[in-house]
Coordinates of C-alpha atoms and ligand atoms in Angstrom, one line a residue:
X7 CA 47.4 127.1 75.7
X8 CA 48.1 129.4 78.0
X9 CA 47.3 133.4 78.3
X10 CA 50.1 136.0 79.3
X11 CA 49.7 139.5 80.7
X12 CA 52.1 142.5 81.9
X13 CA 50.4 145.1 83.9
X14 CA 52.9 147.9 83.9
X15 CA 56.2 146.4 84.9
X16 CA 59.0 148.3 85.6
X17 CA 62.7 147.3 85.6
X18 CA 65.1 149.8 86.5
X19 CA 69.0 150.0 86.0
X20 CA 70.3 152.4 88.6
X21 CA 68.6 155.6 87.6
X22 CA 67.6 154.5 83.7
X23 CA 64.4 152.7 83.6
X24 CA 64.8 149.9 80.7
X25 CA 61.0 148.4 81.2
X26 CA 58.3 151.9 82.0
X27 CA 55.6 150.5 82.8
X28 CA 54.6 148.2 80.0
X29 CA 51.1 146.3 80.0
X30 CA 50.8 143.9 76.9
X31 CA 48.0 140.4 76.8
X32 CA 49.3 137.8 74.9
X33 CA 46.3 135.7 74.4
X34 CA 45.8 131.7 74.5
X35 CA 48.3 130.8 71.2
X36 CA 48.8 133.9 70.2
X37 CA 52.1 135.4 68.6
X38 CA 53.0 138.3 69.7
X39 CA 56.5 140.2 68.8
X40 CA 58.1 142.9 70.7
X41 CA 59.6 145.0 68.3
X42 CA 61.6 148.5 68.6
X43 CA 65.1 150.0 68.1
X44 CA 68.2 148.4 69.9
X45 CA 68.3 149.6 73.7
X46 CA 64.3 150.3 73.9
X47 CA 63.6 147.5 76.4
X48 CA 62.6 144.2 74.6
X49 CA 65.2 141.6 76.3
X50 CA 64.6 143.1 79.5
X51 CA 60.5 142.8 79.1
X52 CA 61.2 138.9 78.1
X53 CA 63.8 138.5 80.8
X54 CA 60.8 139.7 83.2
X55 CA 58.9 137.3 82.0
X56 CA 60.9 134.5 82.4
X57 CA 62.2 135.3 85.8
X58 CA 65.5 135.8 85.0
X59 CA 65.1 139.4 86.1
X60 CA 63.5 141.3 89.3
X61 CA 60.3 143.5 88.6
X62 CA 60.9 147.0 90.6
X63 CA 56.9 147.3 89.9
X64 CA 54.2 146.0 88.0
X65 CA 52.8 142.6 87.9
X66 CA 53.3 139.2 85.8
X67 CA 49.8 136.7 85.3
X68 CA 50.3 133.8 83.6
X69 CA 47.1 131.8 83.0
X70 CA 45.5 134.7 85.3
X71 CA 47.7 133.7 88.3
X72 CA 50.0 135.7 89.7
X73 CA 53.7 134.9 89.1
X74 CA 55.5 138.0 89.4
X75 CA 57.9 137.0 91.8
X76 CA 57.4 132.9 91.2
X77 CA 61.1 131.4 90.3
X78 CA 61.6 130.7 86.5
X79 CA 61.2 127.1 86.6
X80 CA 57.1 127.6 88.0
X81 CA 56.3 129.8 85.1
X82 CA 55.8 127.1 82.7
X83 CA 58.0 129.0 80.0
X84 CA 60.5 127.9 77.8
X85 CA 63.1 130.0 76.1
X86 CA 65.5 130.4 73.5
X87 CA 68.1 133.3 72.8
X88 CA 70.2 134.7 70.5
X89 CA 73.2 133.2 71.3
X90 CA 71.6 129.7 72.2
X91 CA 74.5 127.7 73.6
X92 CA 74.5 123.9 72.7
X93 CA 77.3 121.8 74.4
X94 CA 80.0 120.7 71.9
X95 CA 80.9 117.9 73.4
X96 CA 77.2 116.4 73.4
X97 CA 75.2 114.8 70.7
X98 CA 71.9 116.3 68.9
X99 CA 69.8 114.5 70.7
X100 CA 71.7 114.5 74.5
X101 CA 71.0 118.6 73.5
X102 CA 67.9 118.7 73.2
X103 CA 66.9 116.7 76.0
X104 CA 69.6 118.3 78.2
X105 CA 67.0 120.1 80.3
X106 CA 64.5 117.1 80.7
X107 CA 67.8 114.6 82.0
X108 CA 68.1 117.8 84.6
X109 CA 65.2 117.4 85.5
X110 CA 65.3 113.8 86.0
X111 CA 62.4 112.9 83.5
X112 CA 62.3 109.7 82.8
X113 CA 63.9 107.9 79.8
X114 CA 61.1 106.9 78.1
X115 CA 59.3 109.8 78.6
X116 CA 62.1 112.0 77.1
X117 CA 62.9 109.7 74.3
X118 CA 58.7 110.0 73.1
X119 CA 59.6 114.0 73.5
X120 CA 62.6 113.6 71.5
X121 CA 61.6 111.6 68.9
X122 CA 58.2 114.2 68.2
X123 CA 60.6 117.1 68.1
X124 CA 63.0 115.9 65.9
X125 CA 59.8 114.9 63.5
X126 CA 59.0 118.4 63.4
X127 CA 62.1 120.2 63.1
X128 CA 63.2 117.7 60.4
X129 CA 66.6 116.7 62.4
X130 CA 66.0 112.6 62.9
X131 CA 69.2 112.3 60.2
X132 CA 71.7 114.4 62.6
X133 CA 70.6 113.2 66.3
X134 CA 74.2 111.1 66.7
X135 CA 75.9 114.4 65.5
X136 CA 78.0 117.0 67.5
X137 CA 76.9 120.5 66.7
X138 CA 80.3 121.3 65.0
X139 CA 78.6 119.3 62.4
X140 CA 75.6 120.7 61.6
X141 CA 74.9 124.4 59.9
X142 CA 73.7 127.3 61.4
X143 CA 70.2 126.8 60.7
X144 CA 70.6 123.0 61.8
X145 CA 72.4 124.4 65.3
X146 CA 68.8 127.2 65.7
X147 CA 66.4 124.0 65.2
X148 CA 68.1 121.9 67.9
X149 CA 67.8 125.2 70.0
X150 CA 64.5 125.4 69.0
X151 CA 64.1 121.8 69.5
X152 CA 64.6 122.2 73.5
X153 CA 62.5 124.8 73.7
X154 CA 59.7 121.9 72.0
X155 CA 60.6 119.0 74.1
X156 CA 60.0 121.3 77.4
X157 CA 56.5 121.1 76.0
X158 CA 55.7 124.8 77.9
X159 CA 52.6 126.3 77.0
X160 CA 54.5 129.4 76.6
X161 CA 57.7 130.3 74.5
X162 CA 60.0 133.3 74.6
X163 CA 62.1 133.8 71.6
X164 CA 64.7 136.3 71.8
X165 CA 66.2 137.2 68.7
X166 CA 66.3 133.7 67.9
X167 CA 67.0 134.1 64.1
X168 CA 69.7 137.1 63.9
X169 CA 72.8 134.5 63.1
X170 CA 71.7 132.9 60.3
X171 CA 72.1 134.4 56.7
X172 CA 68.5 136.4 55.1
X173 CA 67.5 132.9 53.1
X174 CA 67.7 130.5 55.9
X175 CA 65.9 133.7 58.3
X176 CA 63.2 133.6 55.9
X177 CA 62.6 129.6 56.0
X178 CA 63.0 129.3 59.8
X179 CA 60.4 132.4 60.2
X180 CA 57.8 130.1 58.1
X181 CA 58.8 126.9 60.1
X182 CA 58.6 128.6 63.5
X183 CA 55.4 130.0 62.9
X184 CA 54.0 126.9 61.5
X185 CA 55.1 125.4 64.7
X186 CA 53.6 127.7 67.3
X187 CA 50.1 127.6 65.3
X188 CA 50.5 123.5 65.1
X189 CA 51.1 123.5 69.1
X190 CA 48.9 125.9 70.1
X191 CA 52.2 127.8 71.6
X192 CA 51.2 131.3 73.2
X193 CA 54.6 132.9 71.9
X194 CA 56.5 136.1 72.6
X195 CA 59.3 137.1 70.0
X196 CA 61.8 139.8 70.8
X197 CA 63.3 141.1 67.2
X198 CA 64.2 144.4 66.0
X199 CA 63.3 143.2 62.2
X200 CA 60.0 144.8 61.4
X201 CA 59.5 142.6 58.7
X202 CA 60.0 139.3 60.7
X203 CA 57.6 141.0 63.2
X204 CA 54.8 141.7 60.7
X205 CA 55.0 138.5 58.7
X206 CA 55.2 136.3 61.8
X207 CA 52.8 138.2 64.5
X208 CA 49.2 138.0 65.4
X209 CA 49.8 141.5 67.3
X210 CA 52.9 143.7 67.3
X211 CA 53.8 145.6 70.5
X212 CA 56.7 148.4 69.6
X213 CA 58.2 149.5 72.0
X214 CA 60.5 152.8 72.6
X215 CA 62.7 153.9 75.1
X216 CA 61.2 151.5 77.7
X217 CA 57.4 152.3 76.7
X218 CA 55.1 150.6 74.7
X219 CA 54.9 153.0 71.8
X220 CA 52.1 150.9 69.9
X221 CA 50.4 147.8 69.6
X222 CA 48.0 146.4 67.5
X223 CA 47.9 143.5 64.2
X224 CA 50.7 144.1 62.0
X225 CA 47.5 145.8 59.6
X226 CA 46.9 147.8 62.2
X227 CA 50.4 149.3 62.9
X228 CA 50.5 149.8 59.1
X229 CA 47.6 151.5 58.3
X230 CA 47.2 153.7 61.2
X231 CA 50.1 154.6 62.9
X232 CA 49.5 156.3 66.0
X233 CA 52.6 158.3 65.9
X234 CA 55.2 159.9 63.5
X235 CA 57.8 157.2 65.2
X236 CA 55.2 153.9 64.3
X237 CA 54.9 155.4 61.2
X238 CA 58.2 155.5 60.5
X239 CA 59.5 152.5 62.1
X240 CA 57.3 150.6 59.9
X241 CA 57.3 149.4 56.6
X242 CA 60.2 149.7 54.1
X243 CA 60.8 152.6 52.4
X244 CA 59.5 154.1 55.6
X245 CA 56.6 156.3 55.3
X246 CA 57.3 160.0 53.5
X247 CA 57.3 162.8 56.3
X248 CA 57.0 166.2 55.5
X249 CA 55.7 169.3 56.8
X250 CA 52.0 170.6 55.5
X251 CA 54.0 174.1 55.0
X252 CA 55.2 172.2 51.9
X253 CA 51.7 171.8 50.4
X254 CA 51.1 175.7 51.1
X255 CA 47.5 175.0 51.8
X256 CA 45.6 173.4 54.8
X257 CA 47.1 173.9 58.1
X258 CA 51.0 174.4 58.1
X259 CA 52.1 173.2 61.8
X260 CA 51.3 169.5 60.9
X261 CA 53.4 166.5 59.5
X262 CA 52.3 165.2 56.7
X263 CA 52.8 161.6 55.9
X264 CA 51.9 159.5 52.9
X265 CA 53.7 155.7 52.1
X266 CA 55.7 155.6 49.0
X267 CA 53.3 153.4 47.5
X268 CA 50.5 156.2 48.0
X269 CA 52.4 158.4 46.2
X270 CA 52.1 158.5 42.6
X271 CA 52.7 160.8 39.5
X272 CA 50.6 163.4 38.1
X273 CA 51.3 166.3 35.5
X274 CA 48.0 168.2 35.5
X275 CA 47.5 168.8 38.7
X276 CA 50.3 167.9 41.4
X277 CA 49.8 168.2 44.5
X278 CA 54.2 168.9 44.8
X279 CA 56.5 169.3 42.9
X280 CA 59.6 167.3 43.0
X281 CA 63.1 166.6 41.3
X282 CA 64.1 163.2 40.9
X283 CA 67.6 162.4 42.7
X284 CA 67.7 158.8 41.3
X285 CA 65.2 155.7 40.4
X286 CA 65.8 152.8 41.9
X287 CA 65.0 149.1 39.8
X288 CA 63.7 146.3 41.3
X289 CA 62.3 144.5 39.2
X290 CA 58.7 143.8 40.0
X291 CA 59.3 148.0 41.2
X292 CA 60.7 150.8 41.1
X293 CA 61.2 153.6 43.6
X294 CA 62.0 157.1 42.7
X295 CA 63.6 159.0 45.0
X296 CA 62.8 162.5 45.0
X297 CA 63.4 165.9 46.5
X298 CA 60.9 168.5 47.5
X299 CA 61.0 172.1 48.8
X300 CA 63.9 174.2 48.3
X301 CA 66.8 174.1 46.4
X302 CA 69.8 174.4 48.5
X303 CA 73.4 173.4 48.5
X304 CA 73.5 169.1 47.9
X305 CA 73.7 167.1 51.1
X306 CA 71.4 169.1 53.4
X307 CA 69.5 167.3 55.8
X308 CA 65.9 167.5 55.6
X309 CA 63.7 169.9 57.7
X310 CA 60.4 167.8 59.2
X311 CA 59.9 171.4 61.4
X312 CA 59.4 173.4 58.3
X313 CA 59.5 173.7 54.9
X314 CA 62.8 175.1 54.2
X315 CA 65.4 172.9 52.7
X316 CA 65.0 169.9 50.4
X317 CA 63.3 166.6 51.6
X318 CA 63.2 163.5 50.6
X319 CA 60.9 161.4 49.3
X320 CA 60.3 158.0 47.7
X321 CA 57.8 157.1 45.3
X322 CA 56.9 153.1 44.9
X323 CA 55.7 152.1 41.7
X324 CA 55.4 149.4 39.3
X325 CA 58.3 148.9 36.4
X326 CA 59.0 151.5 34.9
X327 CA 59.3 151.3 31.3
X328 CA 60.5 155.3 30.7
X329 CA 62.3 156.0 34.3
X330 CA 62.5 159.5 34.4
X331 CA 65.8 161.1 34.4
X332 CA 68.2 162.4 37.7
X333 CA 67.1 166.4 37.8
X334 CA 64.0 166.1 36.0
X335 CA 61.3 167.7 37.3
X336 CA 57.9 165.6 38.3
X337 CA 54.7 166.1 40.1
X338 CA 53.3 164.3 42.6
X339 CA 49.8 163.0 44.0
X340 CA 48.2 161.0 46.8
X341 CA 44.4 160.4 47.3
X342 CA 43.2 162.1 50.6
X343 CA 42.4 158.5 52.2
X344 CA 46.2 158.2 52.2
X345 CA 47.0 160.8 54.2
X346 CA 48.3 160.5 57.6
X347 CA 48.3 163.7 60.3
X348 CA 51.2 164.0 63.3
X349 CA 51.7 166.8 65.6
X350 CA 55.0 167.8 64.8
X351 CA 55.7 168.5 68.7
X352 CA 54.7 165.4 70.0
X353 CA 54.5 163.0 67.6
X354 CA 50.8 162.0 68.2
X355 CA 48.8 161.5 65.6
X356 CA 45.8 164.0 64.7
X357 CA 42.7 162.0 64.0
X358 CA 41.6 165.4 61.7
X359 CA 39.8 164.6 58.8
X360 CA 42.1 164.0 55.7
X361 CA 44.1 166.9 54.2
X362 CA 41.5 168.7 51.3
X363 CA 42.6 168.0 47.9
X364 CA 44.1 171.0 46.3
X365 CA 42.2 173.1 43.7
X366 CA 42.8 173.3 40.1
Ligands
ATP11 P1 68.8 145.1 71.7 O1 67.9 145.0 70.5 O2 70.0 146.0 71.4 O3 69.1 143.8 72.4 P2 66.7 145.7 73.7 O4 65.5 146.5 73.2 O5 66.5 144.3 73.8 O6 68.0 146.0 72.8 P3 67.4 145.7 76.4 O7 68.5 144.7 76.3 O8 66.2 145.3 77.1 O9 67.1 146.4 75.0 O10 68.0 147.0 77.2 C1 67.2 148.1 77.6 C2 68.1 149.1 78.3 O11 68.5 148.7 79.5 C3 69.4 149.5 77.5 O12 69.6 150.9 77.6 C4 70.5 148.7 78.2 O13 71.7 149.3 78.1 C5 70.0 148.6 79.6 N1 70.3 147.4 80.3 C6 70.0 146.1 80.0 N2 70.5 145.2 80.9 C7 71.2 145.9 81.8 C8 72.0 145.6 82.9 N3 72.1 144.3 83.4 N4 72.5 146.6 83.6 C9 72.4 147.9 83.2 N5 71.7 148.3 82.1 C10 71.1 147.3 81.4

C-alpha cells in the first residue's frame, strides 16, 4: 500500500492555470475521488500524478519520496481512462497483459497475473475473445483488468465508468470498490458524478476552477459544507438557498440554506410560506417543489442576493398520500440544527450559531 501526496501543484496552460496550487494526502489504500464541474482541473491533477504532464510548481511524494519530475514508468501507478483503448485485433487476455509483454515480463509470470485478474473481474469465459465481442461493461473490466495485472500500489481512474449505461455504472462502482479495498489499492478517481464519488470514496476532494474547493468524507462534505458552492454541488435535490431577508427576522445579508429533506410542513407556525409549483412521485418519496417570496410574473429567475422575486424550493418527504395541489398555499419548517449559514459575497460559510427559531 502505498501513500500519495500533492503539495500545491500548479499546471498552467498559457496564461489559465488548470491545477492552483492543490495539496491533497491520499493515504495507504485509501479511495479518494476528485470531484468538481467539467473544466475545474481533475484530469489535469491525475495527469500530474502520473507523469503524463509537467508540474510548473508544487511537488509530487509518493511513498514520501519525491517524484515530481520522476518519468511515469518510476511512479509505480497504473491508470485507466475514459476512453480506455483495447486493441481490436488482440484477444482478452493478449489485452490485458499488453503492458507486462512490453515490458518483457516473463511468461509465466504474466500468465499467474492474468489468470488472478481474470478471477476477479469474472472474464476467464471471454479471454480467447476480441473486444468487438464483449459488452461495454465487459470491454471497462478488461481495462480495468490491466490496470490489476500491473499490480501498482497506486491506481488512477479517470472517468473510468462514464460509457456504460446507469445499471451497469452502478454494478461496476460496487465491483471496483470491492476491488481496491480487497488489494489494498491506494486509489484516486476523477468523476464529475457526485453520487459515484460519495458512494465509492473514503474522502472527497472537490475541486473548482483549478482549487481544491473542499475535502473531507463524503459525511463530511454533506453535513457541513464549507461553502454555498459544496453545498450546492452536493447531494440531489441540491441544498435550498435563499436569502435570510426571506425569513424577515435574524440577520438579512446571509444565505440561508437547509436540504430538502430538512424541510418539512407546518400549518401553525411556519417558518415561510410557500406555493406549491408541482409534487413530484417517487415512490418511496415525494418532493414538492415550491416557491417562496414574491409573486411575480412566471419564469423569473430566483434572487439568492435578496429577497425579491420568487425562489425555489424543494421539499423531500415520504409518500404522500394527500399531495397537495399546484397553487396551494403551504408553510414550511426546519429545526435550527439544520440550518446552514454562507456569506452571500463570498460564499464562505459562517460558523454563527444556528438561525433563532421564530416566535409564535
Ligand atoms: P472534464 O470533467 O470536463 O474532463 P476536468 O475537471 O477534468 O474537466 P481538465 O481536463 O483538467 O478539467 O481541464 C482543466 C482546464 O485546463 C480546462 O479549462 C481545460 O480546457 C484546460 N486544459 C486541459 N488540458 C489542456 C491543454 N493540453 N491545453 C490547454 N488547456 C488545457
Amino acid at each position: 500500500m502505498s501513500r500519495v501526496e500533492l503539495k500545491s501543484v500548479c499546471r498552467r496552460f498559457g496564461a489559465h492555470a488548470a491545477v492552483d496550487g492543490v495539496t491533497l494526502v491520499a493515504e495507504p489504500g485509501q479511495f479518494v475521488a476528485l470531484l468538481g464541474p467539467s473544466g475545474c482541473g481533475k484530469s489535469t491533477t491525475l495527469r500530474l500524478l502520473a507523469g503524463l504532464e509537467p508540474c510548473d510548481g508544487g511537488s509530487i511524494l509518493i511513498d514520501g519520496v519525491d517524484r515530481t519530475h520522476a518519468p511515469p514508468a518510476d511512479r509505480g501507478v497504473a491508470m485507466v481512462f475514459q476512453n480506455y483503448a483495447l486493441f481490436p485485433h488482440l484477444s482478452v487476455a493478449d489485452n490485458i497483459v499488453f503492458g507486462l509483454t512490453v515490458r518483457r515480463v516473463p511468461a509465466a509470470e504474466r500468465q499467474r497475473r492474468l489468470a488472478r485478474a481474470a478471477e476477479l473481474l469474472g472474464l476467464g469465459p471471454y479471454l480467447d475473445r476480441k473486444p468487438s465481442q464483449l459488452s461495454g461493461g465487459q470491454r471497462q473490466r478488461v481495462a480495468l483488468g490491466r490496470a490489476i495485472v500491473a499490480e501498482a500500489p497506486v491506481c488512477l481512474m479517470d472517468e473510468p465508468l462514464s460509457n456504460l449505461d446507469a445499471q451497469l455504472r452502478q454494478q461496476m462502482r460496487a465491483e471496483i470498490r470491492e476491488l481496491q479495498q480487497r488489494l489494498g489499492i491506494t486509489m484516486l478517481y476523477v468523476t464529475h458524478d457526485q453520487t459515484e464519488a460519495m458512494t465509492m470514496a473514503d474522502k472527497v476532494v472537490l475541486m473548482r476552477a483549478g482549487k481544491v474547493e473542499q475535502q473531507g468524507s463524503p459525511q463530511d462534505l454533506y453535513g457541513r459544507p464549507q461553502s454555498s458552492f459544496v453545498a450546492g454541488f452536493i447531494g440531489s435535490p441540491a441544498m435550498n438557498l435563499f436569502s435570510a431577508a426571506l425569513l424577515q427576522q435574524g440577520d438579512p445579508d446571509m444565505l440561508v440554506g437547509v436540504r430538502p429533506e430538512d424541510l418539512g410542513l407546518d400549518t401553525n407556525a411556519p417558518k415561510l410560506q410557500a406555493r406549491v409549483v408541482t409534487v413530484e412521485y417517487l415512490g418511496a418519496e415525494s418532493l414538492v417543489i415550491c416557491e417562496v417570496g414574491e409573486t411575480t410574473t412566471a419564469g423569473q429567475t430566483a434572487d439568492l442576493s435578496g429577497a425579491r422575486g420568487p425562489q425555489r424550493l424543494v421539499l423531500r418527504t415520504g409518500a404522500l398520500h394527500n399531495p397537495p395541489k399546484r397553487g396551494e398555499a403551504i408553510g414550511l419548517t426546519w429545526h435550527a440544527d439544520a440550518v446552514h449559514l454562507f456569506n452571500p459575497l463570498d460564499g464562505q460559510r459562517i460558523n454563527s450559531p444556528p438561525l433563532p427559531m421564530p416566535g409564535p
